[in-house]
XYZ file of C-alpha atoms in Angstrom:
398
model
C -21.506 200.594 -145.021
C -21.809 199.196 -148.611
C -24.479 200.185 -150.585
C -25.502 196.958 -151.243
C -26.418 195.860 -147.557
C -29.828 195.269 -147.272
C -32.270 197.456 -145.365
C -32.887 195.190 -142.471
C -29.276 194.705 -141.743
C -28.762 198.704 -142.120
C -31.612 199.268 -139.483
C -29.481 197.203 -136.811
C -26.399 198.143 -137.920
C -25.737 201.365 -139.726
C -24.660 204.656 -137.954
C -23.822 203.286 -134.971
C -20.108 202.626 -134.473
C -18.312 205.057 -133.836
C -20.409 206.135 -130.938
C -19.627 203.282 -129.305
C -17.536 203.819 -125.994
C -15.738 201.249 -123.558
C -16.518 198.407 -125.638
C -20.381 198.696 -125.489
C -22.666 196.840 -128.064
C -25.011 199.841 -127.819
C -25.378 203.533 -128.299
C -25.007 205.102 -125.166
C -27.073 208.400 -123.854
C -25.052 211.418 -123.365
C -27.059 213.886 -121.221
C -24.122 216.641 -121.224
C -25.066 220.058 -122.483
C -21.494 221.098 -122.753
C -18.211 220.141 -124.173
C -15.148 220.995 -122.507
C -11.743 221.726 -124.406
C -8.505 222.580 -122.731
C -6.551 223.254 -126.349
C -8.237 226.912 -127.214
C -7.427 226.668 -130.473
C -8.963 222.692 -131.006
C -12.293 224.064 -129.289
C -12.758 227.136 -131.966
C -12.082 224.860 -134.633
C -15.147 222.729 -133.566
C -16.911 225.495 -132.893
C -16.593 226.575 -136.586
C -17.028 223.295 -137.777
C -13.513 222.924 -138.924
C -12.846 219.883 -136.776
C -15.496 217.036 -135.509
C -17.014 217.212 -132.182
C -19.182 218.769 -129.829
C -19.707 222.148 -128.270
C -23.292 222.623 -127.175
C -26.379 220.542 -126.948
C -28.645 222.633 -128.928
C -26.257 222.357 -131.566
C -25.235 218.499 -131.737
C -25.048 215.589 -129.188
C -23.418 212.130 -129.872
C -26.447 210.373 -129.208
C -28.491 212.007 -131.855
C -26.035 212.212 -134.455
C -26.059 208.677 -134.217
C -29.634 208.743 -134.528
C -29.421 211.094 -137.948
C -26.954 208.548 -139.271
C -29.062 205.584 -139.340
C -31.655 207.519 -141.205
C -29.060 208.806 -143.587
C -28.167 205.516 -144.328
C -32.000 204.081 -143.918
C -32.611 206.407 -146.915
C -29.072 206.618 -148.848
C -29.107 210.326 -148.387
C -25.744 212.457 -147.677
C -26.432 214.109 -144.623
C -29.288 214.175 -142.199
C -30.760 216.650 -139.170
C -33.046 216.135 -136.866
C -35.796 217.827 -134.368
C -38.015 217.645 -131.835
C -40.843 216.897 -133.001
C -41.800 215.578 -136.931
C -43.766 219.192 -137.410
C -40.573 220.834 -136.368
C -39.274 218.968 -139.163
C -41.349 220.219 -141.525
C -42.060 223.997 -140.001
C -38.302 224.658 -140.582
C -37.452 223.046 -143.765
C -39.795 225.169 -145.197
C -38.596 228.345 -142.876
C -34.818 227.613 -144.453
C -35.999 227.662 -148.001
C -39.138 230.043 -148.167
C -39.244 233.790 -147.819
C -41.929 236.284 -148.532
C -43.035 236.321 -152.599
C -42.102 232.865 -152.447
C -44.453 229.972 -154.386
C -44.471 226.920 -153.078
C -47.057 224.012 -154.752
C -48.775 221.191 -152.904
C -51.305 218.749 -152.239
C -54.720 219.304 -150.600
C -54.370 215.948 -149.067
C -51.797 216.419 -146.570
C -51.416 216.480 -142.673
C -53.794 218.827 -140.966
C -50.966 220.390 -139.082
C -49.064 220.684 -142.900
C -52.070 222.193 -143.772
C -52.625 224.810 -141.580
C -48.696 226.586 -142.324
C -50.011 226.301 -145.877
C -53.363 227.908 -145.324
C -52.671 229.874 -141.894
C -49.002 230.660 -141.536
C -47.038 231.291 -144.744
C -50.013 232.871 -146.383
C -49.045 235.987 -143.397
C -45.404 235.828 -144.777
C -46.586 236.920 -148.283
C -45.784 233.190 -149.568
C -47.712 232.281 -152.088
C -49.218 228.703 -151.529
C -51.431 226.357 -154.468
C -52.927 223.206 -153.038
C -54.186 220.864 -155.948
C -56.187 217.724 -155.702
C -54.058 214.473 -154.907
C -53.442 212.717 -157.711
C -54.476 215.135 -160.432
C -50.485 215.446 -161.815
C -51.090 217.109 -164.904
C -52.882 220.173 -162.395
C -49.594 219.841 -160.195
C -47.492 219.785 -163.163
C -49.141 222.767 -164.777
C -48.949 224.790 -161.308
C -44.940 223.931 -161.173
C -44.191 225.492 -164.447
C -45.825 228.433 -163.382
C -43.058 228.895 -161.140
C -42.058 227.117 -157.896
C -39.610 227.593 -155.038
C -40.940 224.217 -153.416
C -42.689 221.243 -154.524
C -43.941 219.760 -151.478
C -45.365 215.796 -151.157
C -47.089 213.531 -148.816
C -47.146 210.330 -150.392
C -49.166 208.180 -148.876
C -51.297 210.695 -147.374
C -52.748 211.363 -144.059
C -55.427 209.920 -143.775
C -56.827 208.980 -146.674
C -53.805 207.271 -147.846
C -53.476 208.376 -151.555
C -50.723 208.390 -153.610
C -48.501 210.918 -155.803
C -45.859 209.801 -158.303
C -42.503 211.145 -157.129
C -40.941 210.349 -160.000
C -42.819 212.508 -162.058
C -43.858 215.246 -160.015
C -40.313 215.466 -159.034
C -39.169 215.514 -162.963
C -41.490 218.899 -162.792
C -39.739 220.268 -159.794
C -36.650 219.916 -161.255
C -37.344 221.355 -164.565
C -39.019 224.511 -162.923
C -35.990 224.943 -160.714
C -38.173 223.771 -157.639
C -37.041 221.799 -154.292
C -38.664 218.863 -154.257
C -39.808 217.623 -150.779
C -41.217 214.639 -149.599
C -43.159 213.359 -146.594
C -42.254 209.668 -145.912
C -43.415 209.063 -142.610
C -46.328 206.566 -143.472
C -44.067 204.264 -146.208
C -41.308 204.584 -144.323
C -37.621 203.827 -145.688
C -38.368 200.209 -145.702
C -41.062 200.896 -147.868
C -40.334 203.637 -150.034
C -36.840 205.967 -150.670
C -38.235 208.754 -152.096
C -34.662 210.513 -152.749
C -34.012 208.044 -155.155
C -37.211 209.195 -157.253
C -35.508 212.205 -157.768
C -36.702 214.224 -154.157
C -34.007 216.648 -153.104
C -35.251 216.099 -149.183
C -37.231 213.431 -147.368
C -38.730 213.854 -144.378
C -39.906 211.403 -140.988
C -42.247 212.385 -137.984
C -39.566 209.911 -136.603
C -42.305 209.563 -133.834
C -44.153 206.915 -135.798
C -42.739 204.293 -137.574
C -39.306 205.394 -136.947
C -39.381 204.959 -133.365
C -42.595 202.920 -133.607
C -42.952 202.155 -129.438
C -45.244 205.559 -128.825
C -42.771 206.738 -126.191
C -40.568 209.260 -128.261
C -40.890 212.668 -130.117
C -39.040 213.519 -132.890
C -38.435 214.297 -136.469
C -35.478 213.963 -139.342
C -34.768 215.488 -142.413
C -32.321 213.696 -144.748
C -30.662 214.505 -148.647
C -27.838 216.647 -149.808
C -25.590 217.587 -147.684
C -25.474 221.615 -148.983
C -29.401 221.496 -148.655
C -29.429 219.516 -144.971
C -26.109 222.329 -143.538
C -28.795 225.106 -144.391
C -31.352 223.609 -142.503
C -29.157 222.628 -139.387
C -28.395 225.804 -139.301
C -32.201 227.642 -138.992
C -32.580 224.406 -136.855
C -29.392 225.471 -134.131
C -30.320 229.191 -134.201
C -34.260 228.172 -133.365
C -33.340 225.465 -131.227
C -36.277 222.919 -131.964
C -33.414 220.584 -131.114
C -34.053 216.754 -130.468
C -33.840 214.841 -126.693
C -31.206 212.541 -126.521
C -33.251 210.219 -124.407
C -35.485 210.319 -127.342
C -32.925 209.798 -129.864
C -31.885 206.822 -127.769
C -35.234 205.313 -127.738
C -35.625 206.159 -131.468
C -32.292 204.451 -132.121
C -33.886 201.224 -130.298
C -37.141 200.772 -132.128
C -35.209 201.309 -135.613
C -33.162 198.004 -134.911
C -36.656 196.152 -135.282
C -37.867 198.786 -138.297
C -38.014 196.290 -140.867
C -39.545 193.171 -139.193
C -42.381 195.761 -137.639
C -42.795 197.006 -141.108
C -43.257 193.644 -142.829
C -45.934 192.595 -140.117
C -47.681 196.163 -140.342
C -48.093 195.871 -144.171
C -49.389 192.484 -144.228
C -52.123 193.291 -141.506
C -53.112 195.872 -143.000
C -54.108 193.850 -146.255
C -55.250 191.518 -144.797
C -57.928 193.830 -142.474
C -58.874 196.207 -145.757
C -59.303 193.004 -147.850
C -61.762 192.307 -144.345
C -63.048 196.002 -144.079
C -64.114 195.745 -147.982
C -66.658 192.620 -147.004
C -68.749 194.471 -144.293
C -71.919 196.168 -145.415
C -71.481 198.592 -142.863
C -68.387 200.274 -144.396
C -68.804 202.803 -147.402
C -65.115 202.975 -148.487
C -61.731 201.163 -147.619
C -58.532 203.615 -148.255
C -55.439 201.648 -148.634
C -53.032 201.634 -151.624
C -52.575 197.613 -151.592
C -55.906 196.774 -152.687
C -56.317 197.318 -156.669
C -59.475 199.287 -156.753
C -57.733 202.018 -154.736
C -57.688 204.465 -157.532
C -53.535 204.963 -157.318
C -53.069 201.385 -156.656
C -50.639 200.933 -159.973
C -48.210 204.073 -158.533
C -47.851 202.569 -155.478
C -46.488 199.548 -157.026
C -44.185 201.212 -159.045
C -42.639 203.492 -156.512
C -43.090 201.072 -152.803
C -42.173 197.928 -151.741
C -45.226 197.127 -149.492
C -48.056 199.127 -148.875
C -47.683 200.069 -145.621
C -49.498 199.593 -142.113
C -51.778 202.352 -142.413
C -55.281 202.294 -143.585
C -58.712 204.396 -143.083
C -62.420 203.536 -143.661
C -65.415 205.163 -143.843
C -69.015 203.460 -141.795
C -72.071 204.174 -142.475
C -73.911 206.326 -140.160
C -71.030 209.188 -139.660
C -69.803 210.238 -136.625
C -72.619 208.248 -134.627
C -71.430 204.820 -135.890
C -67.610 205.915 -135.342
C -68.852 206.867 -131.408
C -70.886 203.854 -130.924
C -67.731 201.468 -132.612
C -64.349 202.224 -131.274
C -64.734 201.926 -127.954
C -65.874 198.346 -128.197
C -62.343 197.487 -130.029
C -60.170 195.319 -127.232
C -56.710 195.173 -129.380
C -56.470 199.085 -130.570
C -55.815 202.192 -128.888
C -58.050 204.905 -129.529
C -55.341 207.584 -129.712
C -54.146 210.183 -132.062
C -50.409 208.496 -132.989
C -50.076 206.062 -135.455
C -46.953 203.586 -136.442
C -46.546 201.901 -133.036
C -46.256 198.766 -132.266
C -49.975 198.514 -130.877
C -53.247 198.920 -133.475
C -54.655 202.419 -132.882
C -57.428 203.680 -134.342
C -59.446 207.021 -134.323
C -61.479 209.561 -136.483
C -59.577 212.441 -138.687
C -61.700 214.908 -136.289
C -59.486 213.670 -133.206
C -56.232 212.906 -135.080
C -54.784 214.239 -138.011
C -56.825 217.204 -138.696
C -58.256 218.024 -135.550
C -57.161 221.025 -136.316
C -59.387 221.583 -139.364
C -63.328 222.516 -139.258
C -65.453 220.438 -140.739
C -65.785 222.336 -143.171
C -62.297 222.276 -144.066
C -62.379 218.206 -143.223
C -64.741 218.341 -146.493
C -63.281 220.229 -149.009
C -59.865 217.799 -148.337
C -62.543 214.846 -149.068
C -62.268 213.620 -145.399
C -65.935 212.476 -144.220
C -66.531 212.506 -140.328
C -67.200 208.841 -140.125
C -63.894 208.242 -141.397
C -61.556 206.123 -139.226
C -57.895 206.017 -139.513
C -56.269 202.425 -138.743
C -52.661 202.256 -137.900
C -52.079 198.368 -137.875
C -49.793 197.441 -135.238
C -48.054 193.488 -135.096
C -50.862 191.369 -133.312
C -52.101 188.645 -134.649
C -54.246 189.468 -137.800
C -56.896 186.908 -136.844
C -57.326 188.133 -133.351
C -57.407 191.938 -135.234
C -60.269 191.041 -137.300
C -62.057 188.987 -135.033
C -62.047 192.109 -132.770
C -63.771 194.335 -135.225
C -66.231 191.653 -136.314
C -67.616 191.898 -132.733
C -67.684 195.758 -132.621
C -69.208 195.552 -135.735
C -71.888 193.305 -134.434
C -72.248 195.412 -131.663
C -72.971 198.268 -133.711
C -74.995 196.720 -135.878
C -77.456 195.508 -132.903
C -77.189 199.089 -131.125
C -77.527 201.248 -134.119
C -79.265 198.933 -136.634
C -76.963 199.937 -139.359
């Protein structure tokens, strides 16, 4: 596929072909966990990797390698694995590249389940971990030179939706020898190609935006091809290995990637521009609107914004009770990315995992409310939460 073909056009297209069998327009799913050869000497060479093909499920399936290609091209990346779910994605990236008196530098902003390997798990493995504040680079910068076996970024984050320069951060990463890694699940490729910032690996809970229906687990990790062979390798020995039903369903929703996209970014301008006029709300989080303190990054480095968004209501966890459940057009859920709105509270969704406590120190308040726009109607959106709102505001008198 050139280079030069547009990202819509690679999100229907790209990938694809040569998985196509008996003239079929679509990717079909092969459910066989084994690969037969007659020639002895033709199945070894597979085996080894000599020769294309397939041996074993756990290792590779056509389905899902058709799967990893669209994201390698989504992303302009060399090679691409994938998973089962978007933690196994990250869990064993790290696992490849990390081993005990290891450092690896990050953010204190990122997924709770990201968190918790770098405050629970690789602490156990004698790797050191540094989590600075989101958004401080120099502090990131300064932390890098120390020495660094990984740079890790979410950019935008989860939940609170801030922004890191991957350009520059990844400059650091580089000159300290470090692996740069990104998190793209919440800009998305349409929104934001992160390897061409300078990132050595990007990587998707494909599970979101990727497959964007709510009906499929998985994950991807995409870049060089040295660095992606290493980590299909830990992948096929652990066997965190993707579904290809999934990778079926994922190749589906990516042929409407971009026009889901375009509609999720605009509603969710449109509703924080909204959110921003209520009295009720204390803070709207969302990189699109220019008093978001990393508003100027996020234009330099994404096309859109993205669909995600999170505010904070006076009131706490009271208001956020008393609130959601009135909303008609949004699933109170924790998944985000889908086609349908879905809302809910960090303490049920991304870092359930986390005390409060913990919730606190990441600056995450308990009346915070994470908004995944889906592609209604904006009007009928925001009409919907100005009569929750009232609700509230009669029940609570907030």
């Amino acid at each position: 596929m050139k280079k030069d073909t547009k990202q819509g056009t690679k999100a229907v297209w790209a990938g694809e072909k040569e998985y196509l069998v008996h003239g079929a327009t679509q990717v079909p799913v092969v459910l066989s966990v084994a690969y037969g050869y007659d020639d002895m000497d033709e199945w070894y060479d597979v085996a080894i990797g000599k020769k294309k093909g397939h041996i074993y499920g756990r290792n590779t399936n056509p389905t899902v390698q058709a799967f990893e290609d669209k994201v390698k091209f989504l992303e302009s990346a060399e090679a691409a694995t994938s998973f089962s779910t978007g933690m196994a994605a990250i869990s064993n990236t790290l696992a490849t590249f990390l081993v005990p008196g290891d450092r690896i530098v990050s953010i204190k902003d990122t997924y709770g389940g990201t968190n918790k390997i770098f405050t629970e798990f690789l602490p156990r493995q004698q790797i050191e971990v540094v989590l600075c504040e989101t958004g401080n680079h120099e502090k990131i910068e300064k932390e890098v030179a120390k020495g660094c076996n990984i740079l890790y970024l979410e950019t935008p984050t989860n939940p609170t939706v801030k922004i890191s320069d991957i350009e520059r951060l990844a400059r650091a990463g580089r000159n300290a020898g470090a692996l740069v890694v990104v998190d793209n699940t919440f800009a998305t490729p349409i929104n934001q190609n992160p390897l061409s910032l300078g990132a050595d690996l990007v990587i998707h809970s494909a599970t979101k935006f990727l497959g964007g229906h709510a009906d499929a687990l998985g994950g991807v990790v995409c870049g060089r091809e040295d660095l992606i062979e290493k980590i299909y390798h830990y992948r096929e020995i652990n066997g965190a290995t993707m579904d290809p039903m999934a990778a079926y369903l994922m190749l589906r929703g990516m042929k409407t990637l971009h026009l889901r996209v375009r509609q999720q970014c605009k509603n969710a301008m449109e509703l924080a521009n909204y959110l921003n006029t209520k009295e009720i709300v204390e803070g709207v989080y969302y990189p699109g609107v220019e008093t978001h303190p990393h508003h100027e990054i996020a234009k330099k480095q994404m096309k859109d914004f993205g669909g995600m968004l999170s505010f904070a209501v006076k009131g706490g966890v009271d208001t956020v009770r008393h609130l959601l459940p009135k909303l008609q057009f949004a699933n109170r859920a924790a998944n985000l990315g889908a086609v349908e709105t879905t809302v809910g509270p960090a303490r049920t969704t991304s870092h359930v995992e986390c005390t409060p406590e913990e919730r606190a120190a990441m600056g995450i308040p308990e009346g915070l409310i994470r908004v995944s726009c889906g592609i209604e109607e904006i009007e009928d959106i925001i009409a919907d939460f100005e009569q929750a709102f009232n609700y509230v505001r009669s029940a609570l008198e907030v």
